[in-house]
mmCIF file of C-alpha atoms in Angstrom:
data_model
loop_
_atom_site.group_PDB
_atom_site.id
_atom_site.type_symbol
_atom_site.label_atom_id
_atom_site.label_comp_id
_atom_site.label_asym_id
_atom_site.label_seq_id
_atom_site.Cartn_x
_atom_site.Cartn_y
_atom_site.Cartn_z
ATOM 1 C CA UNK U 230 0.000 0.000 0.000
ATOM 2 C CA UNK U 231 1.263 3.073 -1.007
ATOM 3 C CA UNK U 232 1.880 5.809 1.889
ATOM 4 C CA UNK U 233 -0.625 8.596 0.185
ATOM 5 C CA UNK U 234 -3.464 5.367 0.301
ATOM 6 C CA UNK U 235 -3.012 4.875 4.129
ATOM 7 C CA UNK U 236 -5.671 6.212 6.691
ATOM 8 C CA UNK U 237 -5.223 7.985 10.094
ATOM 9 C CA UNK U 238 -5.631 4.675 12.057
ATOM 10 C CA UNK U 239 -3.110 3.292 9.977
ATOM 11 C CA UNK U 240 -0.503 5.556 10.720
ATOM 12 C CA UNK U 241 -1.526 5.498 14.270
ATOM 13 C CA UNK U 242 -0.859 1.814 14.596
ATOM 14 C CA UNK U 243 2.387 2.261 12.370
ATOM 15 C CA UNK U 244 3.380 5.037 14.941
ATOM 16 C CA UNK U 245 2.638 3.043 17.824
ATOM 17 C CA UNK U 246 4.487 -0.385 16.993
ATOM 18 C CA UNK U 247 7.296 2.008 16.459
ATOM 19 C CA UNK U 248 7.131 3.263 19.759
ATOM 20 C CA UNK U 249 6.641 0.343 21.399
ATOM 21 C CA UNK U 250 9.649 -0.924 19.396
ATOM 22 C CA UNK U 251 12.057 1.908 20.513
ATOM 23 C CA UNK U 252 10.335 1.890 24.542
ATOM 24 C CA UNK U 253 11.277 -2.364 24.872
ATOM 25 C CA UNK U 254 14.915 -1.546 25.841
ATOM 26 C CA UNK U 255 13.059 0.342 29.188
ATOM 27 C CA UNK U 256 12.297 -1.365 31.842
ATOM 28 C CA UNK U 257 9.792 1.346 33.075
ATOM 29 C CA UNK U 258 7.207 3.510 30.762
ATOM 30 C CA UNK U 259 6.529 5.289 33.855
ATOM 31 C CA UNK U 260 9.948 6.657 33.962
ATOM 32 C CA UNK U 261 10.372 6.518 30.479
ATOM 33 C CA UNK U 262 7.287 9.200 30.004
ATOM 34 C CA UNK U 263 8.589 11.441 32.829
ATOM 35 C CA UNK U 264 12.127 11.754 30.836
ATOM 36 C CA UNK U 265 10.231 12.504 27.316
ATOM 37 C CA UNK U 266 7.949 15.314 29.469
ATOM 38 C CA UNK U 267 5.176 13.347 28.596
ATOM 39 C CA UNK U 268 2.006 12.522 30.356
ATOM 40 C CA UNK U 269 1.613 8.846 31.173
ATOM 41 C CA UNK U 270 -1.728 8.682 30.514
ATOM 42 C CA UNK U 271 -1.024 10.196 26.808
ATOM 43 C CA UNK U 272 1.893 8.270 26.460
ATOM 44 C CA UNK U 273 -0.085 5.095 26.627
ATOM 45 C CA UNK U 274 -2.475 6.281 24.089
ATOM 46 C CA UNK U 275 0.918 6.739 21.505
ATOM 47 C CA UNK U 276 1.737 3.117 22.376
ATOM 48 C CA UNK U 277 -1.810 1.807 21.582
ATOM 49 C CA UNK U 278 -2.190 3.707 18.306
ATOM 50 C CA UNK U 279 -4.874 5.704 19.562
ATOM 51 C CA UNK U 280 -3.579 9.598 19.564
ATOM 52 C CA UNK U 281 -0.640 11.155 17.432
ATOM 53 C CA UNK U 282 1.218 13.489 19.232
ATOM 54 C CA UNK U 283 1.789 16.679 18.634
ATOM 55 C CA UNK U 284 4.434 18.052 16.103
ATOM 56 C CA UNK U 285 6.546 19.042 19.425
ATOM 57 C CA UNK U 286 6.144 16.428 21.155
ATOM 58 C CA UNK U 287 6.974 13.934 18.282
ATOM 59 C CA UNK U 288 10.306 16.308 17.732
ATOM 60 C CA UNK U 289 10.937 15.445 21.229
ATOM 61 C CA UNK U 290 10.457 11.532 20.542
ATOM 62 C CA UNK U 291 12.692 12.043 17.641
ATOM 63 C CA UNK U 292 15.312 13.564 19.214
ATOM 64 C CA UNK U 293 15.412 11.237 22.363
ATOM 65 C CA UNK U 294 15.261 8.118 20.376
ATOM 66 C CA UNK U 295 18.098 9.602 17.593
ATOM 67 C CA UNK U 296 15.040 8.585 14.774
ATOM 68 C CA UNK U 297 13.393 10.941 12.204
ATOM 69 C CA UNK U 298 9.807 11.638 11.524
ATOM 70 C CA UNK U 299 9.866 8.432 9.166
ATOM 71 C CA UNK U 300 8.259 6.774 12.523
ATOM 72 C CA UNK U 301 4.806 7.842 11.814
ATOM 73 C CA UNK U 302 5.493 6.465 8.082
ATOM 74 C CA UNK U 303 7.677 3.263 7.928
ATOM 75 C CA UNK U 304 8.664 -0.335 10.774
ATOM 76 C CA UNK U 305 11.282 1.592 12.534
ATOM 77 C CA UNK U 306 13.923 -1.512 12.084
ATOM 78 C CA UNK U 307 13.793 -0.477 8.241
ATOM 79 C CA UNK U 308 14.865 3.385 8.297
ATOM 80 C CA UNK U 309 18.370 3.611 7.678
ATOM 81 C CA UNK U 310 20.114 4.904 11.129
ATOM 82 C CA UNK U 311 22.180 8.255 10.436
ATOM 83 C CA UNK U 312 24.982 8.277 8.225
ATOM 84 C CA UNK U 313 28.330 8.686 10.519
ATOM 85 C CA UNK U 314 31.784 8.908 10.253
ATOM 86 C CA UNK U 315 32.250 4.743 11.735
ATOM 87 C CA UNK U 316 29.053 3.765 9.102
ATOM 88 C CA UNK U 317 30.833 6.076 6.394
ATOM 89 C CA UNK U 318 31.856 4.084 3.043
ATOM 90 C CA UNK U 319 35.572 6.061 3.775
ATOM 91 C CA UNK U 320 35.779 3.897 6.926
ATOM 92 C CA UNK U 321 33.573 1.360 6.415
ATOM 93 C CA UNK U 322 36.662 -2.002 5.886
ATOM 94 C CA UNK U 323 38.524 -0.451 8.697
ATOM 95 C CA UNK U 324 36.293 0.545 11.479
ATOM 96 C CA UNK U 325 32.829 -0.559 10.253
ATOM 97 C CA UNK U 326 30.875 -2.422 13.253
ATOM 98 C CA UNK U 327 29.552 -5.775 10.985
ATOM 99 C CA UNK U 328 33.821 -5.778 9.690
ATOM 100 C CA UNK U 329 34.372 -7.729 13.014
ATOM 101 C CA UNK U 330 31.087 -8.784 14.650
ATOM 102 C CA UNK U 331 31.151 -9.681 17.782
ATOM 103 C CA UNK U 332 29.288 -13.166 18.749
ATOM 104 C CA UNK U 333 27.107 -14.315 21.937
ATOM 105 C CA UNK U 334 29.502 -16.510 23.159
ATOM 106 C CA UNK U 335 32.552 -13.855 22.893
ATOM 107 C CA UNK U 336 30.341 -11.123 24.668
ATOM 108 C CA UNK U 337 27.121 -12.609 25.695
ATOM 109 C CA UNK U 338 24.193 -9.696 25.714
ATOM 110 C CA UNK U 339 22.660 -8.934 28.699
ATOM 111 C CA UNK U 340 23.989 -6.751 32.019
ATOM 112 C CA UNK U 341 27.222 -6.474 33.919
ATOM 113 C CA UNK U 342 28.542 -5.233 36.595
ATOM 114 C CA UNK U 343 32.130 -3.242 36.528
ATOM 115 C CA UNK U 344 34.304 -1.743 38.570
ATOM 116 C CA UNK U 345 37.285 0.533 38.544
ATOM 117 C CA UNK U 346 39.121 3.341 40.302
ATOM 118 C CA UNK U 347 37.087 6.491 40.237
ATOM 119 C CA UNK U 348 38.353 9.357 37.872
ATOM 120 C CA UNK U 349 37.245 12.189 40.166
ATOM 121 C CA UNK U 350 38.488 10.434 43.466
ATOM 122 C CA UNK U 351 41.465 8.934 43.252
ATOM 123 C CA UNK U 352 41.228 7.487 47.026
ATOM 124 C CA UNK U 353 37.824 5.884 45.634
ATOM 125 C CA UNK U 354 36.647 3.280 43.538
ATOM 126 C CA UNK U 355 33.397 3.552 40.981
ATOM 127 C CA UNK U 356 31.031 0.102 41.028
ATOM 128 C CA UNK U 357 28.723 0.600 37.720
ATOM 129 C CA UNK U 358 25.663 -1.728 35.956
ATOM 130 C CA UNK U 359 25.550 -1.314 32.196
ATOM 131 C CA UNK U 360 23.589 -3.734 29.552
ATOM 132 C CA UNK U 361 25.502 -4.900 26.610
ATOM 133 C CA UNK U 362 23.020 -5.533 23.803
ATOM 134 C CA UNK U 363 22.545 -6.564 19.815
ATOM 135 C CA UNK U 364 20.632 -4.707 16.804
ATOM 136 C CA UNK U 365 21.876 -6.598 13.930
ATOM 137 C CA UNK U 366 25.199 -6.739 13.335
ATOM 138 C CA UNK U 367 25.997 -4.476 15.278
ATOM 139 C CA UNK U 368 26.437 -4.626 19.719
ATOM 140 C CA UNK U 369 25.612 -1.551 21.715
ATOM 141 C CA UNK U 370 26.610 -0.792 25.860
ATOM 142 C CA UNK U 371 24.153 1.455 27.949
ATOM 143 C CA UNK U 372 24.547 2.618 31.419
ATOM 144 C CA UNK U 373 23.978 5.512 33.962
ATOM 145 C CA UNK U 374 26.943 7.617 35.735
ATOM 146 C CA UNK U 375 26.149 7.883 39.711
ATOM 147 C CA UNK U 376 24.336 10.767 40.620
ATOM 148 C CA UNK U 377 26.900 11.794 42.800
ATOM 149 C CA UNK U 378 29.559 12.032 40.326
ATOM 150 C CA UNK U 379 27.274 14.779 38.427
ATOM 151 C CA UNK U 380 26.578 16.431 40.983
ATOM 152 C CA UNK U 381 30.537 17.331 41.807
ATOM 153 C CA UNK U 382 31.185 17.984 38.213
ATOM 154 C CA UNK U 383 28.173 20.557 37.945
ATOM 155 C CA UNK U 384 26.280 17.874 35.810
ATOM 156 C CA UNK U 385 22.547 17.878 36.100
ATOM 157 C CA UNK U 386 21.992 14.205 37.433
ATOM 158 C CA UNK U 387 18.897 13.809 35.982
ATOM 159 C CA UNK U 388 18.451 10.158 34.135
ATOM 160 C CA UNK U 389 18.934 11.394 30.663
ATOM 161 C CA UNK U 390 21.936 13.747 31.481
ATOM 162 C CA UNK U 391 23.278 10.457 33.210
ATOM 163 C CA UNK U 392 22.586 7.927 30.733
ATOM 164 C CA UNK U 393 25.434 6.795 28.175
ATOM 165 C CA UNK U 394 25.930 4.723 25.884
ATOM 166 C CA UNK U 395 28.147 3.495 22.919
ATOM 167 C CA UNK U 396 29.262 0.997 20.324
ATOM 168 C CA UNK U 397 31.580 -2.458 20.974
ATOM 169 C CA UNK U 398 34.186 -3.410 18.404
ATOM 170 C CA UNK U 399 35.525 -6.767 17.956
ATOM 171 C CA UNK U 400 39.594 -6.638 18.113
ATOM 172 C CA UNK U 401 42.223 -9.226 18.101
ATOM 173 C CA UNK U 402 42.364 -10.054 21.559
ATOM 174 C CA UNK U 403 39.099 -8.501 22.974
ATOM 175 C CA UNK U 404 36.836 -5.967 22.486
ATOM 176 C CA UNK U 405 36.749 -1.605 22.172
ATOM 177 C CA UNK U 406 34.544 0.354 23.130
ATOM 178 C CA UNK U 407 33.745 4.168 22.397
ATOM 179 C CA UNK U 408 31.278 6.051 25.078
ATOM 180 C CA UNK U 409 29.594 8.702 25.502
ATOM 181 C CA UNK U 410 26.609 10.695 27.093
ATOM 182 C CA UNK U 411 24.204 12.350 25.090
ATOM 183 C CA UNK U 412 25.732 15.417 23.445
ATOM 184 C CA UNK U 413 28.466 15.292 25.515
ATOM 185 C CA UNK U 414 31.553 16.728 24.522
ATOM 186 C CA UNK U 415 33.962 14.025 26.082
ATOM 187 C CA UNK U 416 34.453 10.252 25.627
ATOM 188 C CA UNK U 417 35.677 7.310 26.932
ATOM 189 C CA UNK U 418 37.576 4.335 24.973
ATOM 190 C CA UNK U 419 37.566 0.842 26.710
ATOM 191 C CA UNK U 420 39.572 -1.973 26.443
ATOM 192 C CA UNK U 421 38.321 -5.182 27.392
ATOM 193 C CA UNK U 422 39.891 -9.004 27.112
ATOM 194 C CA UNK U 423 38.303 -12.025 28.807
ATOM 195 C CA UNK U 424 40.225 -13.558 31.978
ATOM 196 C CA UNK U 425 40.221 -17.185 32.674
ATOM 197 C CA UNK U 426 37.906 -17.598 35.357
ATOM 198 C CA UNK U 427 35.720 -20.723 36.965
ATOM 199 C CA UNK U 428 32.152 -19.357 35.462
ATOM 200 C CA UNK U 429 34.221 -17.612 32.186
ATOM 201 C CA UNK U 430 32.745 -14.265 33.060
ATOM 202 C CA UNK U 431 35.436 -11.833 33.761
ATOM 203 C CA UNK U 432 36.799 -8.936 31.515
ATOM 204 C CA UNK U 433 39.999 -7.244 32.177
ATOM 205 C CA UNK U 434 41.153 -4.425 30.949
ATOM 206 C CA UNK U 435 41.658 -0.012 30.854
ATOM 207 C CA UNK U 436 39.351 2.656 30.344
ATOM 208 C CA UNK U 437 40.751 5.949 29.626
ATOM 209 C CA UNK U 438 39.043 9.545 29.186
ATOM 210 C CA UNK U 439 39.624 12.273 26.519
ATOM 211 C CA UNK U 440 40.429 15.154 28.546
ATOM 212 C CA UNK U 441 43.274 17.640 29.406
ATOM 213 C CA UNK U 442 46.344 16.094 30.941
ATOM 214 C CA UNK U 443 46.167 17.430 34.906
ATOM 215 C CA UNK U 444 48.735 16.929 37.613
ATOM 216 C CA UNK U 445 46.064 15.693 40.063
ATOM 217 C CA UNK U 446 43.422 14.027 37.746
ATOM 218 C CA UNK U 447 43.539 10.164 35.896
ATOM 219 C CA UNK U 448 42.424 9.634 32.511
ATOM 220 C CA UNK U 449 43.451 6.027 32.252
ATOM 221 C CA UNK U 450 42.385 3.452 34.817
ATOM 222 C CA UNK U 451 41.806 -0.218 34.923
ATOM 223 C CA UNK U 452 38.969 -1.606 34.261
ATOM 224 C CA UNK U 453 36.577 -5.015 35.247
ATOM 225 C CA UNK U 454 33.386 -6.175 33.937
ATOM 226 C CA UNK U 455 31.331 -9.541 35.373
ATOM 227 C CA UNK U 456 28.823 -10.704 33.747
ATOM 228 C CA UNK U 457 25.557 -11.480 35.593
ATOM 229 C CA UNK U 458 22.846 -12.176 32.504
ATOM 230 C CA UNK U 459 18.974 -11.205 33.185
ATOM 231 C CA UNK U 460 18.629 -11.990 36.255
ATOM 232 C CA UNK U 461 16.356 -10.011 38.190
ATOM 233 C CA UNK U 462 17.585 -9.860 41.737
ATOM 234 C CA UNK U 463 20.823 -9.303 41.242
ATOM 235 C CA UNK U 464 20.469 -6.854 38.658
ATOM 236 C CA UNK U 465 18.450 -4.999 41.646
ATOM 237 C CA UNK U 466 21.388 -5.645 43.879
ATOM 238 C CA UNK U 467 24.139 -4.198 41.526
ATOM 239 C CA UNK U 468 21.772 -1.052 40.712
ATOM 240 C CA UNK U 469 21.709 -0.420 44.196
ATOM 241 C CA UNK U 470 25.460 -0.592 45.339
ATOM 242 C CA UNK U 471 26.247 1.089 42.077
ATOM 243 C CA UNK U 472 28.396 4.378 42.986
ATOM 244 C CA UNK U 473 31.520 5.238 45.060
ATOM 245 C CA UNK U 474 33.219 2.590 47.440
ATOM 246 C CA UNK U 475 36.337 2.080 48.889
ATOM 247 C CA UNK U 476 38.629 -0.849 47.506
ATOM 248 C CA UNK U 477 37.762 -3.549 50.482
ATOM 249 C CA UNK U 478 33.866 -3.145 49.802
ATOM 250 C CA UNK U 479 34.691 -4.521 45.999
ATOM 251 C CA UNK U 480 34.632 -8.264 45.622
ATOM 252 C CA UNK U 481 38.023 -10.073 46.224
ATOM 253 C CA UNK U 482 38.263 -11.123 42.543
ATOM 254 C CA UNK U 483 37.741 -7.390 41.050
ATOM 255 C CA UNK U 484 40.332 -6.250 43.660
ATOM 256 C CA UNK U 485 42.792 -8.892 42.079
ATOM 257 C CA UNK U 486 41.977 -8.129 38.487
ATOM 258 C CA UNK U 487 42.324 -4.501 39.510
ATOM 259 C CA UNK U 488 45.622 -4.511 41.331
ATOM 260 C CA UNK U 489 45.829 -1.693 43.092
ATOM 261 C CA UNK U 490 48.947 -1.674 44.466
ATOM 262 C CA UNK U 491 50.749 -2.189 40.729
ATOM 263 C CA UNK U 492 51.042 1.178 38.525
ATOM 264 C CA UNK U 493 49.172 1.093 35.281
ATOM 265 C CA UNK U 494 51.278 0.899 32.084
#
């Protein structure tokens, strides 16, 4: 059916499949509606193909989801994603995400837990959840930075201004990552290789941050991730011990993958 022959309702459904599409990665609408501004109420009314909203609103949609208006129009798994420097035909056999894929059983999707020393205390360490995830091809990370670590940088801590995320390439020994929050202005490059380990679980490796040398600050650090899968409860339990600690309140093994008391090289 050609797009000029389809009705109001069918838009509406096409709009709200979409939607419901791009709100599965969140676990909660409720929250999800409070960071789009939206009422809850109305929001469910998007998702059920009952209401469009307005041409503000669905800028706002846009924007937070990084789609274009093609939403109301076409399944959002067939619009093509923005053309970027990494998707670029320039780059594409050197840096391309599908060059190098990287499989389940290399980097299984689902959440970790990490932990390394903090970047804005160096007598601290940071404990962190993020979910590692597929579309395609291609393998995505998403996370949140503690609220307290905003706040001392003059960051507003609010979810969205917390959230980041970023893109996982398969190397020859492990895995890159570059991350970001949204329109940030900064990054962060990760290094990961798997460590031999009863459960085969562990990551090892650096993270380092693309600022200013500083006499007093760290840009490079080492870095751990665990993986824990889907489940619930101790997903719950990571979320909530996520943040600042000191080194003994980290789990023996991190310490040891860590180690602390060996300079970084």
């Amino acid at each position: 059916m050609s797009l000029t022959a389809r009705s109001p309702a069918q838009l509406r459904s096409m709009f709200g499949s979409n939607l419901r599409r791009l709100s599965s990665d969140y676990a909660s609408i409720s929250a999800l509606a409070r960071d789009l501004g939206i009422n809850r109420t109305q929001f469910n009314r998007y998702l059920s193909g009952e209401s469009f909203p307005r041409p503000d609103v669905l800028a706002r949609i846009c924007e937070f989801f990084s789609v274009d208006a093609r939403v109301l129009l076409e399944p959002v798994d067939q619009i093509s994603p923005r053309t970027g420097p990494i998707s670029s035909e320039y780059l594409r056999d050197f840096m391309g995400p599908t060059v190098h894929p990287v499989s389940e059983e290399e980097l299984p999707s689902g959440f970790y837990q990490f932990a390394r020393r903090s970047f804005v205390r160096n007598d601290q360490y940071v404990r962190g959840l993020v979910l590692i995830k597929r579309d395609g091809d291609n393998t995505f990370l998403r996370g949140f930075e503690p609220k307290i670590a905003m706040a001392m940088q003059g960051i507003p801590a609010d979810a969205r201004a917390r959230e980041y995320r970023g893109f996982i390439m398969h190397i020859e020994d492990g895995f890159a990552a570059t991350v970001a929050r949204r329109n940030g202005m900064t990054a962060s490059f990760n290094y990961l290789s798997r460590v031999t380990s009863f459960q085969n679980n562990f990551w090892v490796g650096y993270v380092a941050r693309t600022v200013r040398e500083s006499s007093s600050g760290t840009r490079m650090t080492r870095l751990v991730y665990e993986y824990i899968g889907d489940s619930v409860g101790r997903v719950l339990s990571c979320a909530r011990n996520a943040g600042f600690c000191q080194l003994d309140e980290l789990m023996p093994f991190h310490q040891r993958l860590l180690q602390p008391n060996d300079p970084f090289r």
